[in-house]
PDB file of C-alpha atoms in Angstrom:
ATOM      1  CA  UNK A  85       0.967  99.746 -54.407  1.00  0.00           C
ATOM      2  CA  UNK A  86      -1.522 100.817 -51.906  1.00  0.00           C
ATOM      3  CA  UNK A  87      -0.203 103.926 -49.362  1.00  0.00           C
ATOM      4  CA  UNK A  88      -0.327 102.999 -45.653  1.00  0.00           C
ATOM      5  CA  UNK A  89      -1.659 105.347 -43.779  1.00  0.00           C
ATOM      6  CA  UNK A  90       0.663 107.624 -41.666  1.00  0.00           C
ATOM      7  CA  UNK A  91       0.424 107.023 -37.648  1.00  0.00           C
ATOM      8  CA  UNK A  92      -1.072 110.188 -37.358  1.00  0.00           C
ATOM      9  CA  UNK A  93      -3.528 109.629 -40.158  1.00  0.00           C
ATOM     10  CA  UNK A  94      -4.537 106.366 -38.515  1.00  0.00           C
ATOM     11  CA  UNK A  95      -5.120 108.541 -34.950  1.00  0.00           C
ATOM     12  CA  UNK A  96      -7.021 110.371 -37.260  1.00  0.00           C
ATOM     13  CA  UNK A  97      -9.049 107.670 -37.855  1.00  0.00           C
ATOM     14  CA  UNK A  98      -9.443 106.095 -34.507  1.00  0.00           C
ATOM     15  CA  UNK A  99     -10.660 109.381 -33.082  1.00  0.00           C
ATOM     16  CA  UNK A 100     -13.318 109.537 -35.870  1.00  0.00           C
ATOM     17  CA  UNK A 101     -14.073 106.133 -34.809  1.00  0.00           C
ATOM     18  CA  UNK A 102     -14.358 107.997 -31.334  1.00  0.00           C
ATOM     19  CA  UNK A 103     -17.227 110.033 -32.648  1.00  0.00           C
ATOM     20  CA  UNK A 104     -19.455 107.641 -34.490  1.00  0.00           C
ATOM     21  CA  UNK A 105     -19.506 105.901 -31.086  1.00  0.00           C
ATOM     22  CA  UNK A 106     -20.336 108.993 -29.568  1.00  0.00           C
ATOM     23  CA  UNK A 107     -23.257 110.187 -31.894  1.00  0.00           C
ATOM     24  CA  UNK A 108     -24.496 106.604 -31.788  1.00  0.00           C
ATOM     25  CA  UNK A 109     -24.519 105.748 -28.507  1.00  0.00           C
ATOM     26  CA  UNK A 110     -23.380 108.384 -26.760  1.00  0.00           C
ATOM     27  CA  UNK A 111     -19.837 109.500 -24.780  1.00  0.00           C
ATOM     28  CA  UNK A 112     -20.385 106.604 -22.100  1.00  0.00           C
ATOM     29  CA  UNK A 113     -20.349 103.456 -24.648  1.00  0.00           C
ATOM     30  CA  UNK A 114     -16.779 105.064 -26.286  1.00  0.00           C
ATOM     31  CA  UNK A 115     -14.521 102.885 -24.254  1.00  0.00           C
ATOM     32  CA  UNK A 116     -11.574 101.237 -25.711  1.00  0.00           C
ATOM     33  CA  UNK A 117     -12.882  97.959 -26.841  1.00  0.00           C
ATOM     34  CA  UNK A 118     -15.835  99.356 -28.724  1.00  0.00           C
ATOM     35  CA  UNK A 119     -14.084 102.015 -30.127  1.00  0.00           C
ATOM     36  CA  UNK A 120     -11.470  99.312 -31.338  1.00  0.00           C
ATOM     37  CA  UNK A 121     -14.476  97.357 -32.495  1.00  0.00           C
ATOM     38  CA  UNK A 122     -15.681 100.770 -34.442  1.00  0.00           C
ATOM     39  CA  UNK A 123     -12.235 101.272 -36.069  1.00  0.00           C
ATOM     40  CA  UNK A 124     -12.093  97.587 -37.225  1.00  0.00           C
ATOM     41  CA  UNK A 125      -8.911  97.237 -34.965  1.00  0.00           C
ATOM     42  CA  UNK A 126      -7.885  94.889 -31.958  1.00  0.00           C
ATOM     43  CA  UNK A 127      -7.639  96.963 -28.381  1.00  0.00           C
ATOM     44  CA  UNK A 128      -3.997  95.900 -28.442  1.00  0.00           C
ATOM     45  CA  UNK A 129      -3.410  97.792 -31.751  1.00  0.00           C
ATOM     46  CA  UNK A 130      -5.281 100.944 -30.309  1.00  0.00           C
ATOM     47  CA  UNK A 131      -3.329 100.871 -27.481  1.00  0.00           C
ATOM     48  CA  UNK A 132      -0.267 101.105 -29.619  1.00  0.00           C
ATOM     49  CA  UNK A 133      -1.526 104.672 -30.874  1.00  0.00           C
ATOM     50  CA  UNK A 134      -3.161 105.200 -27.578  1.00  0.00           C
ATOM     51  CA  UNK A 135      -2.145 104.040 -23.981  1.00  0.00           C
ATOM     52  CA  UNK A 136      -5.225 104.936 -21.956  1.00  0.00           C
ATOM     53  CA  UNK A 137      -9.002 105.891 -22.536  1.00  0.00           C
ATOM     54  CA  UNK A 138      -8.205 109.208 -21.179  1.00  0.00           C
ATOM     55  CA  UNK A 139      -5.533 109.957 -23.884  1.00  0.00           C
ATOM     56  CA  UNK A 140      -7.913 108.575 -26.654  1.00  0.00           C
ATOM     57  CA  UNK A 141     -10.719 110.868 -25.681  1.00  0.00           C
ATOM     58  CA  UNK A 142      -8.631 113.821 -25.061  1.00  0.00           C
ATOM     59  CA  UNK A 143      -7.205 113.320 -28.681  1.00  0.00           C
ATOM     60  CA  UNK A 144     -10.660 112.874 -29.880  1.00  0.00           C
ATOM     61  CA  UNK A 145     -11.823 116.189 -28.373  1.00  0.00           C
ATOM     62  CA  UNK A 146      -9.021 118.341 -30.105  1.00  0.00           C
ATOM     63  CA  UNK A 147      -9.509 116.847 -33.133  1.00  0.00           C
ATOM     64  CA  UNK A 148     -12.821 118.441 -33.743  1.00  0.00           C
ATOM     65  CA  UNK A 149     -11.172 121.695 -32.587  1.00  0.00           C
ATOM     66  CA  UNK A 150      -8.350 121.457 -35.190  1.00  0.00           C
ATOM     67  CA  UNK A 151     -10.581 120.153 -37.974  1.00  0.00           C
ATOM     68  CA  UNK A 152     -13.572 123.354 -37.252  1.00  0.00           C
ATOM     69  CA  UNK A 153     -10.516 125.391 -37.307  1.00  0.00           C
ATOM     70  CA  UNK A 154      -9.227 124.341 -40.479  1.00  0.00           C
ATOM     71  CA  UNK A 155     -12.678 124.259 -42.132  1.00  0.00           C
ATOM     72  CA  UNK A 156     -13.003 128.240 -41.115  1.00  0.00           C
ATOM     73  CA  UNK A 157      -9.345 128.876 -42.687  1.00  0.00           C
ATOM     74  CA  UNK A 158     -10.900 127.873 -45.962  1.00  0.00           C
ATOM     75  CA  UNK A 159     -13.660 130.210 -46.122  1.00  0.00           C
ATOM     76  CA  UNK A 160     -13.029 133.400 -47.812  1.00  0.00           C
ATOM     77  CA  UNK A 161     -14.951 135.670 -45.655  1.00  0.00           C
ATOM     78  CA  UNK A 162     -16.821 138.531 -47.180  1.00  0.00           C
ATOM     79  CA  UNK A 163     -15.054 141.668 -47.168  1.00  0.00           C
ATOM     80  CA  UNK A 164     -17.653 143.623 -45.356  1.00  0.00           C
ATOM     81  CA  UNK A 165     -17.580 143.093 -41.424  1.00  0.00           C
ATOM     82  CA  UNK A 166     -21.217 142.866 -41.116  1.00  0.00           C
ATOM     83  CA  UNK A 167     -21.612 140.028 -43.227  1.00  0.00           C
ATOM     84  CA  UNK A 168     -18.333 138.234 -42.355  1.00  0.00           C
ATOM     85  CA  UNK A 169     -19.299 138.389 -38.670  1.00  0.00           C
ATOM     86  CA  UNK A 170     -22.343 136.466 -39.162  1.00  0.00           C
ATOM     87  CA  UNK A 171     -20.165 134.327 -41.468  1.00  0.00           C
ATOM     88  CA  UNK A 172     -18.224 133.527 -38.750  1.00  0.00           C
ATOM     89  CA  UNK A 173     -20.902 132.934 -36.516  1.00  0.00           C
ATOM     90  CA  UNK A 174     -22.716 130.665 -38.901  1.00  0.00           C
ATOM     91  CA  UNK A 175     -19.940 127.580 -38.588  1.00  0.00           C
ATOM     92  CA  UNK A 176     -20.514 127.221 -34.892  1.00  0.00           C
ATOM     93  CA  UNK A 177     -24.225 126.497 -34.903  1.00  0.00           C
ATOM     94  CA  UNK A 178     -25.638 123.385 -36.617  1.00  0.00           C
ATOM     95  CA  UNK A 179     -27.195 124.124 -39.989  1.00  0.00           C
ATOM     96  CA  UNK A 180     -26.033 121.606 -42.188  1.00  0.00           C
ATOM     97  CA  UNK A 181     -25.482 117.592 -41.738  1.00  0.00           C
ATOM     98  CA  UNK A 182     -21.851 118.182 -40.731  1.00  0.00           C
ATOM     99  CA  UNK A 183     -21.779 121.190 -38.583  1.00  0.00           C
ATOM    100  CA  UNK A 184     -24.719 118.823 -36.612  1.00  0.00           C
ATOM    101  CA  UNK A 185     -22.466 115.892 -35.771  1.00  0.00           C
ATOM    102  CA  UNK A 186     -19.437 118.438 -35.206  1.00  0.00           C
ATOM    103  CA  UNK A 187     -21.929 120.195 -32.545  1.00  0.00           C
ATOM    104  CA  UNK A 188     -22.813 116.170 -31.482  1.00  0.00           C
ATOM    105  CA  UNK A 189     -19.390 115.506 -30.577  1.00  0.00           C
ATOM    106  CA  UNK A 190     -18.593 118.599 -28.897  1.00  0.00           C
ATOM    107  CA  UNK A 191     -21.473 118.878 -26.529  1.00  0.00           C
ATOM    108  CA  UNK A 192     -20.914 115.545 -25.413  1.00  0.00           C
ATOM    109  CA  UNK A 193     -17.233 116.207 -24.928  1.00  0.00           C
ATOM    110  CA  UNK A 194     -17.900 119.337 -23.235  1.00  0.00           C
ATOM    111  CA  UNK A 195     -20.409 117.797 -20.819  1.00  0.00           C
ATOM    112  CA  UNK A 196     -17.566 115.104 -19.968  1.00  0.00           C
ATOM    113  CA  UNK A 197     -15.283 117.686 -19.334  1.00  0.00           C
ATOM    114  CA  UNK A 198     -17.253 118.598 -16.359  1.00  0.00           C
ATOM    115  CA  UNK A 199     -15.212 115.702 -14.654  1.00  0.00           C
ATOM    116  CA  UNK A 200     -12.644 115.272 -16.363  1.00  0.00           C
ATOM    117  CA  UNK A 201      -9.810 118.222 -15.680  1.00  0.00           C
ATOM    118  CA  UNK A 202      -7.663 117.129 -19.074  1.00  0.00           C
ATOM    119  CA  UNK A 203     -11.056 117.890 -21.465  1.00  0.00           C
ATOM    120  CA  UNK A 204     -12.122 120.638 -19.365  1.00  0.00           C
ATOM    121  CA  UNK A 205      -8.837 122.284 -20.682  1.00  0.00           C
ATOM    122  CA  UNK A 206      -9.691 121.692 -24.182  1.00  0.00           C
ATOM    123  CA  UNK A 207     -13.032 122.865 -23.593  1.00  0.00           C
ATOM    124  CA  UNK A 208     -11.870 126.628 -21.095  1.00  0.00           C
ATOM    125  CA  UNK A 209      -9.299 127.164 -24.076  1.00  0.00           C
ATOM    126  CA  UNK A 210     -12.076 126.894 -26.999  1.00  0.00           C
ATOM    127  CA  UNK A 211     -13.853 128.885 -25.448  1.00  0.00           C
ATOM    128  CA  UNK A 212     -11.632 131.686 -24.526  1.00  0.00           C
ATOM    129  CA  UNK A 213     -10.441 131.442 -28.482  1.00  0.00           C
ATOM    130  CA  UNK A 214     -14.073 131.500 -29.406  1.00  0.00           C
ATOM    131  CA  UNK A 215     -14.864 134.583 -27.538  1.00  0.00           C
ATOM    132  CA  UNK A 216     -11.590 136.324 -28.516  1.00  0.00           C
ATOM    133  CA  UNK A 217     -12.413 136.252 -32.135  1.00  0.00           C
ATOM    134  CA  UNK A 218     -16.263 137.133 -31.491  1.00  0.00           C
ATOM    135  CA  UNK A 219     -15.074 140.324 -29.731  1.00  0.00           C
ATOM    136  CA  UNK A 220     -12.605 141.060 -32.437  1.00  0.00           C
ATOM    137  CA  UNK A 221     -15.153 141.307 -34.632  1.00  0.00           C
ATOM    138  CA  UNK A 222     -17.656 143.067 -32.549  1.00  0.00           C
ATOM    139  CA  UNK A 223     -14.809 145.580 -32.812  1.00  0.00           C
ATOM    140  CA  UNK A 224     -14.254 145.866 -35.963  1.00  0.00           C
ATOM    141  CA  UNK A 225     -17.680 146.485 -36.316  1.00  0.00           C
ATOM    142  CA  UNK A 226     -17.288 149.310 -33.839  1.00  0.00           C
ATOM    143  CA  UNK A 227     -14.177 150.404 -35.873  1.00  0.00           C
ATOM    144  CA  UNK A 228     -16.420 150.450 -39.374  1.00  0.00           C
ATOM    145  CA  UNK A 229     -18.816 152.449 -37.608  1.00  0.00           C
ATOM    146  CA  UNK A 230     -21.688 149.520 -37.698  1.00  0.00           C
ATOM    147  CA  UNK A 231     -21.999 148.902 -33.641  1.00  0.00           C
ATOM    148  CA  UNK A 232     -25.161 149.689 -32.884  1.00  0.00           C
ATOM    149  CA  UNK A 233     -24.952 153.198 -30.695  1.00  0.00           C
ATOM    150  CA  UNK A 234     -23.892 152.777 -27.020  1.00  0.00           C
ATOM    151  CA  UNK A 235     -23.196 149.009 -27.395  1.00  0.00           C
ATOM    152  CA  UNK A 236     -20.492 147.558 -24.921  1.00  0.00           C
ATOM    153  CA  UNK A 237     -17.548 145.367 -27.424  1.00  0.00           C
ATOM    154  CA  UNK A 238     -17.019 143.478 -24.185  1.00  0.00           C
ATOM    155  CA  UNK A 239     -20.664 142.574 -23.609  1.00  0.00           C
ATOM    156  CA  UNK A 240     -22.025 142.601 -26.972  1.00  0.00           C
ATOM    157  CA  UNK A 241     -18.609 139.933 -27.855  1.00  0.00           C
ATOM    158  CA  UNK A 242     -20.097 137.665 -25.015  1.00  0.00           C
ATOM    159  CA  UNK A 243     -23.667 138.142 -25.943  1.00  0.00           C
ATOM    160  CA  UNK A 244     -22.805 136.908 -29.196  1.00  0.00           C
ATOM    161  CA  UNK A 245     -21.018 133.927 -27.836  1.00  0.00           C
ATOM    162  CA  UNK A 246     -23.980 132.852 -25.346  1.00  0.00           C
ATOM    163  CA  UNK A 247     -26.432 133.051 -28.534  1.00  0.00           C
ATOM    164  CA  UNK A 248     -24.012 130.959 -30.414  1.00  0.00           C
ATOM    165  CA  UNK A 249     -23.752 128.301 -27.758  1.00  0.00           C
ATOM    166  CA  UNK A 250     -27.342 128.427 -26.933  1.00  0.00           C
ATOM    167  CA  UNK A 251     -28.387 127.440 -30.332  1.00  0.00           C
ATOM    168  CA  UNK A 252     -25.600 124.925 -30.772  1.00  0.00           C
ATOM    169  CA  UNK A 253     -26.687 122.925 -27.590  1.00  0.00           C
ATOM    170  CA  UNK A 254     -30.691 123.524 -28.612  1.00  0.00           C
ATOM    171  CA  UNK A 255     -30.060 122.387 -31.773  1.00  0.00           C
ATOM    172  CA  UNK A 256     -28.370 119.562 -31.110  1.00  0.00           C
ATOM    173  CA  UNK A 257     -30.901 118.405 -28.297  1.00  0.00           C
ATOM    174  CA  UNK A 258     -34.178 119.670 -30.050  1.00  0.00           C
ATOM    175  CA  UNK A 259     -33.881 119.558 -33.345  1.00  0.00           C
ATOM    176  CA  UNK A 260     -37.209 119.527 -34.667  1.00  0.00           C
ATOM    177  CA  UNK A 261     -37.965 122.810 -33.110  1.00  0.00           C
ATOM    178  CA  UNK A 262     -34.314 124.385 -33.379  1.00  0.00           C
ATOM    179  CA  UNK A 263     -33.909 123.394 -37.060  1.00  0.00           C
ATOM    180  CA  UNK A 264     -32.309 125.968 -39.317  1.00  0.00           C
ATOM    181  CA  UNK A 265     -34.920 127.594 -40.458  1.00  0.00           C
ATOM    182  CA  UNK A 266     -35.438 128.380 -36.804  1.00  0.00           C
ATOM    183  CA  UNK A 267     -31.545 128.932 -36.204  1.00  0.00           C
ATOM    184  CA  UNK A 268     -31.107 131.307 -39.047  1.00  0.00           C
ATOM    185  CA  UNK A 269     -33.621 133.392 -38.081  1.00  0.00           C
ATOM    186  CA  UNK A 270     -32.561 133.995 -34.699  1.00  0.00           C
ATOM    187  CA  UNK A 271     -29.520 135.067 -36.129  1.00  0.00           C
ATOM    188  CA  UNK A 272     -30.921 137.665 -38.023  1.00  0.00           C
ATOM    189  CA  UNK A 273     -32.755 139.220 -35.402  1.00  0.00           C
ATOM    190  CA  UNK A 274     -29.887 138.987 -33.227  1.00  0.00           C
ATOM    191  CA  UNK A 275     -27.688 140.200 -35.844  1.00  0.00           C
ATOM    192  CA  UNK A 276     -30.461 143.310 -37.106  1.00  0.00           C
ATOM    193  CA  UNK A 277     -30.215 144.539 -32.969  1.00  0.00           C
ATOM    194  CA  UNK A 278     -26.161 144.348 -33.098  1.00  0.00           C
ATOM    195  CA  UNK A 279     -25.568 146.003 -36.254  1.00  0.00           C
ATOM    196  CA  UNK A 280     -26.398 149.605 -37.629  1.00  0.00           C
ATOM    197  CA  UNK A 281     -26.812 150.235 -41.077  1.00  0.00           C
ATOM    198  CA  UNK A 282     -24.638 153.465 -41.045  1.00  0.00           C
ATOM    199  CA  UNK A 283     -21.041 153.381 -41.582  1.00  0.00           C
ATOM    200  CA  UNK A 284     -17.533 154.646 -41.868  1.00  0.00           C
ATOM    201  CA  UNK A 285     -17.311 156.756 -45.111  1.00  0.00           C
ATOM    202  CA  UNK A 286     -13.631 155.365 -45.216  1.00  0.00           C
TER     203      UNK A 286
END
């Protein structure tokens, strides 16, 4: 017998749905009909798992949240901080197929949240979760004894964060030039002026 799919497993899907339409033809064509139309649904059974567009999209946008989230929880991070940081740093910025479309989807959410108060929540409280684990690892890296000499944890933590973003949106929009050959090593030499090679002896 085959298994029906949950209700929230079938949100799961409509939102997905959500951002094929988005990566295709971009956030204005994902209205209800044509995200229906993506899901293989009627608009009356969409609106049974969601009421309004508004609802649908806002769904949508903290699904990619929840699912980058998850995909970080199943890394095992390297047990030295240097390389863990740029671990960390590494799942934000498109270098791979998926990581692309994730970054896709979230720029065009994020420049929708610009008028729309309900994403721009989404989008203020990814980013202040973003930046608090960047600057908890610029501080353990200060801890360790591998902060470069005089470095600020506050401004290094949001230097970090800009770099990450910047080559998130450039690689998304220019993607011939910010491949990630080009991505990775702007990370190193980003990473080679944050970190010292002298540690803790602990």
């Amino acid at each position: 017998m085959v298994k029906r799919p949950s209700s929230e497993e079938r949100r799961e899907q409509i939102a997905e749905a959500v951002w094929r339409v988005i990566r295709r033809d971009g956030m204005a064509a994902a209205s209800v009909r044509t995200v229906a139309d993506e899901a293989g649904m009627s608009t009356g059974s969409l609106r049974h798992f969601f009421a309004t567009q508004s609802e649908l999209l806002l769904f949508a946008m903290e699904l990619v949240s929840v699912r980058v989230e998850n995909r970080i929880a199943g890394i095992e991070f390297d047990p030295d901080i240097r390389r863990a940081i740029r671990q960390f740093a590494e799942q934000f910025v498109p270098l791979d197929a998926d990581r692309r479309e994730e970054m896709q989807v979230w720029e065009a959410f994020a420049a929708a949240s610009r008028t729309e108060p309900d994403l721009a929540v989404v989008r203020e409280r990814t980013d202040r979760t973003l930046f608090g684990h960047f600057r908890q690892f610029v501080d353990a890296l200060s801890d360790s004894g591998f902060l470069r000499s005089g470095s600020s944890i506050d401004s290094e933590a949001m230097r970090l964060h800009a770099l990450v973003d910047g080559l998130a949106a450039h690689g998304v929009n220019n993607p011939d030039r910010v491949n990630p050959a080009a991505i990775t090593e702007v990370l190193d030499a980003h990473f080679d002026s944050l970190i010292t090679a002298a540690g803790s002896s602990d």
